[in-house]
Amino acid sequence: MLCGGSRASVHLLDHRHPPTLGAKVLRQSLFVLRPCSAKSQQPMKSSSSRSHCKTPAPLDCFSQGDDNLELSAEGLSPVAGGIVALGKFDALHIGHRELAIQAARIGTPYLLSFVGMAEVLGWKPRAPIVAKCDRERVLSSWASYCGNIAPVEFEIEFASVRHLNPQQFVEKLSRELRVCGVVAGENYRFGYRASGDASELVRLCKEYGISAYIINSVMDKNQVSGNTDTEEDSKSKERGQVSSTRVRHALAAGDVRYVTELLGRPHRVISRVRTQDITSKGRMISLKTSSLLNLPPGNGVYKACSLIVGDKHPISCNVVVDTSNINIETEDVEERFHNSDGSQEFLLLGIEFG
């Protein structure tokens, strides 16, 4: 854990972490963090009167309770004293993971996510890439990259920050959320109508006594993503950049190997289905696509997949995706479903592709 403030000149840092492609810290604010000894884990102090960083009590990253973090008994923000990664974390891909890795190198890592953005901006509804109930599992899998600390996701209603200008947004991070630092990508935009860029984020964070780290985009092996004609993509610079848009295009094309490369893990689709709605014939079971909680790959036949039923060991299967159904062929249909707990009206099934 790092704490305490010191002045330093702006310089380039190159942080690399296998097995990702690496991300370079391009810029950081003049207010940086220095390591503190085990005997001096004190609240952070700086020359700025606005800074009030404090190391928070450890949080239970694996709690199965409420999805949203709440104020502690002391009235502190759940992310107080932490380092927040900023971005739109739809896919939780390797670029997002790199932000969390950099945050963990500085302090306690969090992801700051905005909910309700599509509704506020009038975007067409679409299925998430990662099911909401599966996000904690994905973040837990990042612990080995983040110093054995699983990043925790903190959600803010987008409507509550939409009209904030860049300075007001950073002021919220400092005074209300009381974070010690932020990590963002070089193309990060923030504030009303995305009027602030990474350079302004660094400048404002310096003013408010917050450490700011800007990292290079994580690039993939392709040079051009698919058509970027949606509301979210039209202003982005995604030439060769790992992005949620690129993941969606790869899923639509049925290229699950490429999706695995972008996510840093196999894509898992979650189905919440009533037991009586699972149809079986021989070695084949069928689910309605309407039971899916997140985005499946495009129509096609997928071999070497895995089926996860509850906490049982995954089993190998082949999967056929069409517009209306997910058809799963496996040797263990009878054992998996006929021996399931009949008291459960709904089952959560996971299907991993690739």
mmCIF file with all atom_site columns, N, CA, C and O in Angstrom, residues 14-61:
data_model
loop_
_atom_site.group_PDB
_atom_site.id
_atom_site.type_symbol
_atom_site.label_atom_id
_atom_site.label_alt_id
_atom_site.label_comp_id
_atom_site.label_asym_id
_atom_site.label_entity_id
_atom_site.label_seq_id
_atom_site.pdbx_PDB_ins_code
_atom_site.Cartn_x
_atom_site.Cartn_y
_atom_site.Cartn_z
_atom_site.occupancy
_atom_site.B_iso_or_equiv
_atom_site.pdbx_formal_charge
_atom_site.auth_seq_id
_atom_site.auth_comp_id
_atom_site.auth_asym_id
_atom_site.auth_atom_id
_atom_site.pdbx_PDB_model_num
ATOM 1   N N  . ASP A 1 14 ? 7.279   3.289   -17.290 1.00 0.00 ? 14 ASP A N  1
ATOM 2   C CA . ASP A 1 14 ? 6.885   2.174   -18.123 1.00 0.00 ? 14 ASP A CA 1
ATOM 3   C C  . ASP A 1 14 ? 6.606   0.978   -17.229 1.00 0.00 ? 14 ASP A C  1
ATOM 4   O O  . ASP A 1 14 ? 7.515   0.360   -16.704 1.00 0.00 ? 14 ASP A O  1
ATOM 5   N N  . HIS A 1 15 ? 5.313   0.690   -17.016 1.00 0.00 ? 15 HIS A N  1
ATOM 6   C CA . HIS A 1 15 ? 4.903   -0.456  -16.198 1.00 0.00 ? 15 HIS A CA 1
ATOM 7   C C  . HIS A 1 15 ? 4.432   -1.555  -17.133 1.00 0.00 ? 15 HIS A C  1
ATOM 8   O O  . HIS A 1 15 ? 3.494   -1.355  -17.880 1.00 0.00 ? 15 HIS A O  1
ATOM 9   N N  . ARG A 1 16 ? 5.048   -2.713  -17.041 1.00 0.00 ? 16 ARG A N  1
ATOM 10  C CA . ARG A 1 16 ? 4.623   -3.829  -17.883 1.00 0.00 ? 16 ARG A CA 1
ATOM 11  C C  . ARG A 1 16 ? 4.275   -5.006  -16.981 1.00 0.00 ? 16 ARG A C  1
ATOM 12  O O  . ARG A 1 16 ? 4.902   -5.261  -15.983 1.00 0.00 ? 16 ARG A O  1
ATOM 13  N N  . HIS A 1 17 ? 3.232   -5.717  -17.414 1.00 0.00 ? 17 HIS A N  1
ATOM 14  C CA . HIS A 1 17 ? 2.742   -6.819  -16.591 1.00 0.00 ? 17 HIS A CA 1
ATOM 15  C C  . HIS A 1 17 ? 2.297   -7.950  -17.514 1.00 0.00 ? 17 HIS A C  1
ATOM 16  O O  . HIS A 1 17 ? 1.356   -7.797  -18.263 1.00 0.00 ? 17 HIS A O  1
ATOM 17  N N  . PRO A 1 18 ? 2.956   -9.101  -17.486 1.00 0.00 ? 18 PRO A N  1
ATOM 18  C CA . PRO A 1 18 ? 2.520   -10.213 -18.318 1.00 0.00 ? 18 PRO A CA 1
ATOM 19  C C  . PRO A 1 18 ? 1.207   -10.758 -17.767 1.00 0.00 ? 18 PRO A C  1
ATOM 20  O O  . PRO A 1 18 ? 0.939   -10.639 -16.585 1.00 0.00 ? 18 PRO A O  1
ATOM 21  N N  . PRO A 1 19 ? 0.321   -11.378 -18.593 1.00 0.00 ? 19 PRO A N  1
ATOM 22  C CA . PRO A 1 19 ? 0.556   -11.622 -19.994 1.00 0.00 ? 19 PRO A CA 1
ATOM 23  C C  . PRO A 1 19 ? -0.099  -10.583 -20.900 1.00 0.00 ? 19 PRO A C  1
ATOM 24  O O  . PRO A 1 19 ? -0.289  -10.854 -22.076 1.00 0.00 ? 19 PRO A O  1
ATOM 25  N N  . THR A 1 20 ? -0.498  -9.455  -20.405 1.00 0.00 ? 20 THR A N  1
ATOM 26  C CA . THR A 1 20 ? -1.092  -8.437  -21.262 1.00 0.00 ? 20 THR A CA 1
ATOM 27  C C  . THR A 1 20 ? -0.019  -7.825  -22.141 1.00 0.00 ? 20 THR A C  1
ATOM 28  O O  . THR A 1 20 ? 1.165   -8.043  -21.957 1.00 0.00 ? 20 THR A O  1
ATOM 29  N N  . LEU A 1 21 ? -0.463  -7.021  -23.102 1.00 0.00 ? 21 LEU A N  1
ATOM 30  C CA . LEU A 1 21 ? 0.474   -6.409  -24.026 1.00 0.00 ? 21 LEU A CA 1
ATOM 31  C C  . LEU A 1 21 ? 1.234   -5.259  -23.400 1.00 0.00 ? 21 LEU A C  1
ATOM 32  O O  . LEU A 1 21 ? 2.126   -4.692  -23.989 1.00 0.00 ? 21 LEU A O  1
ATOM 33  N N  . GLY A 1 22 ? 0.854   -4.887  -22.199 1.00 0.00 ? 22 GLY A N  1
ATOM 34  C CA . GLY A 1 22 ? 1.572   -3.833  -21.486 1.00 0.00 ? 22 GLY A CA 1
ATOM 35  C C  . GLY A 1 22 ? 0.936   -2.486  -21.678 1.00 0.00 ? 22 GLY A C  1
ATOM 36  O O  . GLY A 1 22 ? 0.290   -2.212  -22.670 1.00 0.00 ? 22 GLY A O  1
ATOM 37  N N  . ALA A 1 23 ? 1.095   -1.613  -20.718 1.00 0.00 ? 23 ALA A N  1
ATOM 38  C CA . ALA A 1 23 ? 0.563   -0.259  -20.821 1.00 0.00 ? 23 ALA A CA 1
ATOM 39  C C  . ALA A 1 23 ? 1.557   0.683   -20.186 1.00 0.00 ? 23 ALA A C  1
ATOM 40  O O  . ALA A 1 23 ? 2.065   0.426   -19.108 1.00 0.00 ? 23 ALA A O  1
ATOM 41  N N  . LYS A 1 24 ? 1.827   1.753   -20.865 1.00 0.00 ? 24 LYS A N  1
ATOM 42  C CA . LYS A 1 24 ? 2.797   2.728   -20.368 1.00 0.00 ? 24 LYS A CA 1
ATOM 43  C C  . LYS A 1 24 ? 2.073   3.880   -19.696 1.00 0.00 ? 24 LYS A C  1
ATOM 44  O O  . LYS A 1 24 ? 1.066   4.367   -20.190 1.00 0.00 ? 24 LYS A O  1
ATOM 45  N N  . VAL A 1 25 ? 2.569   4.288   -18.542 1.00 0.00 ? 25 VAL A N  1
ATOM 46  C CA . VAL A 1 25 ? 2.027   5.465   -17.884 1.00 0.00 ? 25 VAL A CA 1
ATOM 47  C C  . VAL A 1 25 ? 2.578   6.683   -18.610 1.00 0.00 ? 25 VAL A C  1
ATOM 48  O O  . VAL A 1 25 ? 3.769   6.961   -18.578 1.00 0.00 ? 25 VAL A O  1
ATOM 49  N N  . LEU A 1 26 ? 1.691   7.403   -19.297 1.00 0.00 ? 26 LEU A N  1
ATOM 50  C CA . LEU A 1 26 ? 2.128   8.528   -20.109 1.00 0.00 ? 26 LEU A CA 1
ATOM 51  C C  . LEU A 1 26 ? 2.359   9.776   -19.291 1.00 0.00 ? 26 LEU A C  1
ATOM 52  O O  . LEU A 1 26 ? 3.336   10.474  -19.455 1.00 0.00 ? 26 LEU A O  1
ATOM 53  N N  . ARG A 1 27 ? 1.375   10.087  -18.427 1.00 0.00 ? 27 ARG A N  1
ATOM 54  C CA . ARG A 1 27 ? 1.461   11.320  -17.655 1.00 0.00 ? 27 ARG A CA 1
ATOM 55  C C  . ARG A 1 27 ? 0.956   11.055  -16.251 1.00 0.00 ? 27 ARG A C  1
ATOM 56  O O  . ARG A 1 27 ? 0.101   10.215  -16.031 1.00 0.00 ? 27 ARG A O  1
ATOM 57  N N  . GLN A 1 28 ? 1.454   11.805  -15.315 1.00 0.00 ? 28 GLN A N  1
ATOM 58  C CA . GLN A 1 28 ? 0.906   11.764  -13.976 1.00 0.00 ? 28 GLN A CA 1
ATOM 59  C C  . GLN A 1 28 ? 0.978   13.165  -13.398 1.00 0.00 ? 28 GLN A C  1
ATOM 60  O O  . GLN A 1 28 ? 1.757   13.997  -13.826 1.00 0.00 ? 28 GLN A O  1
ATOM 61  N N  . SER A 1 29 ? 0.119   13.423  -12.444 1.00 0.00 ? 29 SER A N  1
ATOM 62  C CA . SER A 1 29 ? 0.096   14.751  -11.855 1.00 0.00 ? 29 SER A CA 1
ATOM 63  C C  . SER A 1 29 ? 1.353   14.980  -11.030 1.00 0.00 ? 29 SER A C  1
ATOM 64  O O  . SER A 1 29 ? 2.040   14.044  -10.639 1.00 0.00 ? 29 SER A O  1
ATOM 65  N N  . LEU A 1 30 ? 1.631   16.224  -10.724 1.00 0.00 ? 30 LEU A N  1
ATOM 66  C CA . LEU A 1 30 ? 2.803   16.544  -9.922  1.00 0.00 ? 30 LEU A CA 1
ATOM 67  C C  . LEU A 1 30 ? 2.678   16.023  -8.503  1.00 0.00 ? 30 LEU A C  1
ATOM 68  O O  . LEU A 1 30 ? 3.669   15.860  -7.807  1.00 0.00 ? 30 LEU A O  1
ATOM 69  N N  . PHE A 1 31 ? 1.470   15.805  -8.059  1.00 0.00 ? 31 PHE A N  1
ATOM 70  C CA . PHE A 1 31 ? 1.274   15.218  -6.736  1.00 0.00 ? 31 PHE A CA 1
ATOM 71  C C  . PHE A 1 31 ? 1.265   13.712  -6.894  1.00 0.00 ? 31 PHE A C  1
ATOM 72  O O  . PHE A 1 31 ? 0.401   13.147  -7.532  1.00 0.00 ? 31 PHE A O  1
ATOM 73  N N  . VAL A 1 32 ? 2.304   13.051  -6.368  1.00 0.00 ? 32 VAL A N  1
ATOM 74  C CA . VAL A 1 32 ? 2.417   11.608  -6.513  1.00 0.00 ? 32 VAL A CA 1
ATOM 75  C C  . VAL A 1 32 ? 2.453   10.961  -5.135  1.00 0.00 ? 32 VAL A C  1
ATOM 76  O O  . VAL A 1 32 ? 2.587   11.630  -4.114  1.00 0.00 ? 32 VAL A O  1
ATOM 77  N N  . LEU A 1 33 ? 2.342   9.641   -5.124  1.00 0.00 ? 33 LEU A N  1
ATOM 78  C CA . LEU A 1 33 ? 2.343   8.891   -3.875  1.00 0.00 ? 33 LEU A CA 1
ATOM 79  C C  . LEU A 1 33 ? 3.711   8.300   -3.622  1.00 0.00 ? 33 LEU A C  1
ATOM 80  O O  . LEU A 1 33 ? 4.411   7.899   -4.537  1.00 0.00 ? 33 LEU A O  1
ATOM 81  N N  . ARG A 1 34 ? 4.095   8.198   -2.370  1.00 0.00 ? 34 ARG A N  1
ATOM 82  C CA . ARG A 1 34 ? 5.339   7.528   -2.015  1.00 0.00 ? 34 ARG A CA 1
ATOM 83  C C  . ARG A 1 34 ? 5.028   6.410   -1.036  1.00 0.00 ? 34 ARG A C  1
ATOM 84  O O  . ARG A 1 34 ? 4.064   6.485   -0.275  1.00 0.00 ? 34 ARG A O  1
ATOM 85  N N  . PRO A 1 35 ? 5.835   5.338   -1.069  1.00 0.00 ? 35 PRO A N  1
ATOM 86  C CA . PRO A 1 35 ? 5.585   4.238   -0.142  1.00 0.00 ? 35 PRO A CA 1
ATOM 87  C C  . PRO A 1 35 ? 5.722   4.696   1.301   1.00 0.00 ? 35 PRO A C  1
ATOM 88  O O  . PRO A 1 35 ? 6.520   5.578   1.616   1.00 0.00 ? 35 PRO A O  1
ATOM 89  N N  . CYS A 1 36 ? 4.912   4.105   2.161   1.00 0.00 ? 36 CYS A N  1
ATOM 90  C CA . CYS A 1 36 ? 5.058   4.384   3.591   1.00 0.00 ? 36 CYS A CA 1
ATOM 91  C C  . CYS A 1 36 ? 5.351   3.082   4.313   1.00 0.00 ? 36 CYS A C  1
ATOM 92  O O  . CYS A 1 36 ? 4.983   2.022   3.869   1.00 0.00 ? 36 CYS A O  1
ATOM 93  N N  . SER A 1 37 ? 6.037   3.165   5.412   1.00 0.00 ? 37 SER A N  1
ATOM 94  C CA . SER A 1 37 ? 6.430   1.965   6.141   1.00 0.00 ? 37 SER A CA 1
ATOM 95  C C  . SER A 1 37 ? 5.233   1.369   6.845   1.00 0.00 ? 37 SER A C  1
ATOM 96  O O  . SER A 1 37 ? 4.201   1.988   7.012   1.00 0.00 ? 37 SER A O  1
ATOM 97  N N  . ALA A 1 38 ? 5.396   0.115   7.274   1.00 0.00 ? 38 ALA A N  1
ATOM 98  C CA . ALA A 1 38 ? 4.300   -0.577  7.956   1.00 0.00 ? 38 ALA A CA 1
ATOM 99  C C  . ALA A 1 38 ? 3.924   0.124   9.245   1.00 0.00 ? 38 ALA A C  1
ATOM 100 O O  . ALA A 1 38 ? 2.806   -0.010  9.732   1.00 0.00 ? 38 ALA A O  1
ATOM 101 N N  . LYS A 1 39 ? 4.847   0.885   9.805   1.00 0.00 ? 39 LYS A N  1
ATOM 102 C CA . LYS A 1 39 ? 4.565   1.558   11.069  1.00 0.00 ? 39 LYS A CA 1
ATOM 103 C C  . LYS A 1 39 ? 3.877   2.906   10.888  1.00 0.00 ? 39 LYS A C  1
ATOM 104 O O  . LYS A 1 39 ? 3.477   3.517   11.857  1.00 0.00 ? 39 LYS A O  1
ATOM 105 N N  . SER A 1 40 ? 3.777   3.331   9.643   1.00 0.00 ? 40 SER A N  1
ATOM 106 C CA . SER A 1 40 ? 3.243   4.675   9.443   1.00 0.00 ? 40 SER A CA 1
ATOM 107 C C  . SER A 1 40 ? 2.087   4.695   8.459   1.00 0.00 ? 40 SER A C  1
ATOM 108 O O  . SER A 1 40 ? 2.047   5.474   7.537   1.00 0.00 ? 40 SER A O  1
ATOM 109 N N  . GLN A 1 41 ? 1.144   3.790   8.603   1.00 0.00 ? 41 GLN A N  1
ATOM 110 C CA . GLN A 1 41 ? -0.036  3.764   7.751   1.00 0.00 ? 41 GLN A CA 1
ATOM 111 C C  . GLN A 1 41 ? -1.011  4.840   8.212   1.00 0.00 ? 41 GLN A C  1
ATOM 112 O O  . GLN A 1 41 ? -2.054  4.574   8.794   1.00 0.00 ? 41 GLN A O  1
ATOM 113 N N  . GLN A 1 42 ? -0.646  6.095   7.940   1.00 0.00 ? 42 GLN A N  1
ATOM 114 C CA . GLN A 1 42 ? -1.437  7.235   8.382   1.00 0.00 ? 42 GLN A CA 1
ATOM 115 C C  . GLN A 1 42 ? -2.213  7.813   7.223   1.00 0.00 ? 42 GLN A C  1
ATOM 116 O O  . GLN A 1 42 ? -1.872  7.610   6.068   1.00 0.00 ? 42 GLN A O  1
ATOM 117 N N  . PRO A 1 43 ? -3.284  8.584   7.500   1.00 0.00 ? 43 PRO A N  1
ATOM 118 C CA . PRO A 1 43 ? -4.001  9.241   6.417   1.00 0.00 ? 43 PRO A CA 1
ATOM 119 C C  . PRO A 1 43 ? -3.046  10.093  5.601   1.00 0.00 ? 43 PRO A C  1
ATOM 120 O O  . PRO A 1 43 ? -2.124  10.715  6.122   1.00 0.00 ? 43 PRO A O  1
ATOM 121 N N  . MET A 1 44 ? -3.280  10.140  4.308   1.00 0.00 ? 44 MET A N  1
ATOM 122 C CA . MET A 1 44 ? -2.397  10.858  3.403   1.00 0.00 ? 44 MET A CA 1
ATOM 123 C C  . MET A 1 44 ? -2.499  12.356  3.599   1.00 0.00 ? 44 MET A C  1
ATOM 124 O O  . MET A 1 44 ? -3.574  12.902  3.739   1.00 0.00 ? 44 MET A O  1
ATOM 125 N N  . LYS A 1 45 ? -1.365  13.017  3.561   1.00 0.00 ? 45 LYS A N  1
ATOM 126 C CA . LYS A 1 45 ? -1.330  14.462  3.685   1.00 0.00 ? 45 LYS A CA 1
ATOM 127 C C  . LYS A 1 45 ? -0.643  15.044  2.463   1.00 0.00 ? 45 LYS A C  1
ATOM 128 O O  . LYS A 1 45 ? 0.242   14.436  1.882   1.00 0.00 ? 45 LYS A O  1
ATOM 129 N N  . SER A 1 46 ? -1.030  16.236  2.090   1.00 0.00 ? 46 SER A N  1
ATOM 130 C CA . SER A 1 46 ? -0.400  16.892  0.957   1.00 0.00 ? 46 SER A CA 1
ATOM 131 C C  . SER A 1 46 ? -0.360  18.382  1.200   1.00 0.00 ? 46 SER A C  1
ATOM 132 O O  . SER A 1 46 ? -0.946  18.905  2.135   1.00 0.00 ? 46 SER A O  1
ATOM 133 N N  . SER A 1 47 ? 0.310   19.065  0.278   1.00 0.00 ? 47 SER A N  1
ATOM 134 C CA . SER A 1 47 ? 0.375   20.511  0.399   1.00 0.00 ? 47 SER A CA 1
ATOM 135 C C  . SER A 1 47 ? -0.931  21.168  0.008   1.00 0.00 ? 47 SER A C  1
ATOM 136 O O  . SER A 1 47 ? -1.130  22.348  0.230   1.00 0.00 ? 47 SER A O  1
ATOM 137 N N  . SER A 1 48 ? -1.849  20.380  -0.596  1.00 0.00 ? 48 SER A N  1
ATOM 138 C CA . SER A 1 48 ? -3.146  20.933  -0.980  1.00 0.00 ? 48 SER A CA 1
ATOM 139 C C  . SER A 1 48 ? -4.133  20.784  0.155   1.00 0.00 ? 48 SER A C  1
ATOM 140 O O  . SER A 1 48 ? -4.309  19.710  0.709   1.00 0.00 ? 48 SER A O  1
ATOM 141 N N  . SER A 1 49 ? -4.812  21.863  0.483   1.00 0.00 ? 49 SER A N  1
ATOM 142 C CA . SER A 1 49 ? -5.779  21.814  1.572   1.00 0.00 ? 49 SER A CA 1
ATOM 143 C C  . SER A 1 49 ? -7.004  20.997  1.208   1.00 0.00 ? 49 SER A C  1
ATOM 144 O O  . SER A 1 49 ? -7.784  20.622  2.066   1.00 0.00 ? 49 SER A O  1
ATOM 145 N N  . ARG A 1 50 ? -7.188  20.706  -0.101  1.00 0.00 ? 50 ARG A N  1
ATOM 146 C CA . ARG A 1 50 ? -8.369  19.974  -0.526  1.00 0.00 ? 50 ARG A CA 1
ATOM 147 C C  . ARG A 1 50 ? -8.181  18.467  -0.419  1.00 0.00 ? 50 ARG A C  1
ATOM 148 O O  . ARG A 1 50 ? -9.120  17.719  -0.558  1.00 0.00 ? 50 ARG A O  1
ATOM 149 N N  . SER A 1 51 ? -6.934  18.021  -0.244  1.00 0.00 ? 51 SER A N  1
ATOM 150 C CA . SER A 1 51 ? -6.683  16.583  -0.209  1.00 0.00 ? 51 SER A CA 1
ATOM 151 C C  . SER A 1 51 ? -6.956  16.030  1.185   1.00 0.00 ? 51 SER A C  1
ATOM 152 O O  . SER A 1 51 ? -6.575  16.595  2.181   1.00 0.00 ? 51 SER A O  1
ATOM 153 N N  . HIS A 1 52 ? -7.647  14.909  1.240   1.00 0.00 ? 52 HIS A N  1
ATOM 154 C CA . HIS A 1 52 ? -7.969  14.300  2.535   1.00 0.00 ? 52 HIS A CA 1
ATOM 155 C C  . HIS A 1 52 ? -7.960  12.789  2.397   1.00 0.00 ? 52 HIS A C  1
ATOM 156 O O  . HIS A 1 52 ? -8.871  12.115  2.844   1.00 0.00 ? 52 HIS A O  1
ATOM 157 N N  . CYS A 1 53 ? -6.948  12.242  1.717   1.00 0.00 ? 53 CYS A N  1
ATOM 158 C CA . CYS A 1 53 ? -6.899  10.812  1.467   1.00 0.00 ? 53 CYS A CA 1
ATOM 159 C C  . CYS A 1 53 ? -6.696  10.053  2.758   1.00 0.00 ? 53 CYS A C  1
ATOM 160 O O  . CYS A 1 53 ? -5.886  10.429  3.592   1.00 0.00 ? 53 CYS A O  1
ATOM 161 N N  . LYS A 1 54 ? -7.413  8.972   2.875   1.00 0.00 ? 54 LYS A N  1
ATOM 162 C CA . LYS A 1 54 ? -7.349  8.140   4.070   1.00 0.00 ? 54 LYS A CA 1
ATOM 163 C C  . LYS A 1 54 ? -7.472  6.686   3.652   1.00 0.00 ? 54 LYS A C  1
ATOM 164 O O  . LYS A 1 54 ? -8.294  6.341   2.801   1.00 0.00 ? 54 LYS A O  1
ATOM 165 N N  . THR A 1 55 ? -6.642  5.839   4.227   1.00 0.00 ? 55 THR A N  1
ATOM 166 C CA . THR A 1 55 ? -6.711  4.421   3.913   1.00 0.00 ? 55 THR A CA 1
ATOM 167 C C  . THR A 1 55 ? -7.947  3.818   4.554   1.00 0.00 ? 55 THR A C  1
ATOM 168 O O  . THR A 1 55 ? -8.115  3.859   5.769   1.00 0.00 ? 55 THR A O  1
ATOM 169 N N  . PRO A 1 56 ? -8.866  3.236   3.749   1.00 0.00 ? 56 PRO A N  1
ATOM 170 C CA . PRO A 1 56 ? -10.105 2.706   4.295   1.00 0.00 ? 56 PRO A CA 1
ATOM 171 C C  . PRO A 1 56 ? -9.913  1.333   4.903   1.00 0.00 ? 56 PRO A C  1
ATOM 172 O O  . PRO A 1 56 ? -8.929  0.651   4.637   1.00 0.00 ? 56 PRO A O  1
ATOM 173 N N  . ALA A 1 57 ? -10.881 0.924   5.723   1.00 0.00 ? 57 ALA A N  1
ATOM 174 C CA . ALA A 1 57 ? -10.867 -0.430  6.239   1.00 0.00 ? 57 ALA A CA 1
ATOM 175 C C  . ALA A 1 57 ? -11.095 -1.390  5.080   1.00 0.00 ? 57 ALA A C  1
ATOM 176 O O  . ALA A 1 57 ? -11.760 -1.059  4.111   1.00 0.00 ? 57 ALA A O  1
ATOM 177 N N  . PRO A 1 58 ? -10.510 -2.610  5.139   1.00 0.00 ? 58 PRO A N  1
ATOM 178 C CA . PRO A 1 58 ? -10.681 -3.566  4.055   1.00 0.00 ? 58 PRO A CA 1
ATOM 179 C C  . PRO A 1 58 ? -12.152 -3.881  3.828   1.00 0.00 ? 58 PRO A C  1
ATOM 180 O O  . PRO A 1 58 ? -12.942 -3.983  4.760   1.00 0.00 ? 58 PRO A O  1
ATOM 181 N N  . LEU A 1 59 ? -12.501 -4.039  2.557   1.00 0.00 ? 59 LEU A N  1
ATOM 182 C CA . LEU A 1 59 ? -13.863 -4.381  2.204   1.00 0.00 ? 59 LEU A CA 1
ATOM 183 C C  . LEU A 1 59 ? -13.934 -5.842  1.802   1.00 0.00 ? 59 LEU A C  1
ATOM 184 O O  . LEU A 1 59 ? -12.975 -6.414  1.303   1.00 0.00 ? 59 LEU A O  1
ATOM 185 N N  . ASP A 1 60 ? -15.089 -6.453  2.011   1.00 0.00 ? 60 ASP A N  1
ATOM 186 C CA . ASP A 1 60 ? -15.300 -7.828  1.612   1.00 0.00 ? 60 ASP A CA 1
ATOM 187 C C  . ASP A 1 60 ? -15.603 -7.852  0.124   1.00 0.00 ? 60 ASP A C  1
ATOM 188 O O  . ASP A 1 60 ? -16.713 -7.590  -0.300  1.00 0.00 ? 60 ASP A O  1
ATOM 189 N N  . CYS A 1 61 ? -14.585 -8.173  -0.686  1.00 0.00 ? 61 CYS A N  1
ATOM 190 C CA . CYS A 1 61 ? -14.744 -8.113  -2.137  1.00 0.00 ? 61 CYS A CA 1
ATOM 191 C C  . CYS A 1 61 ? -15.634 -9.228  -2.665  1.00 0.00 ? 61 CYS A C  1
ATOM 192 O O  . CYS A 1 61 ? -16.086 -9.172  -3.789  1.00 0.00 ? 61 CYS A O  1
#
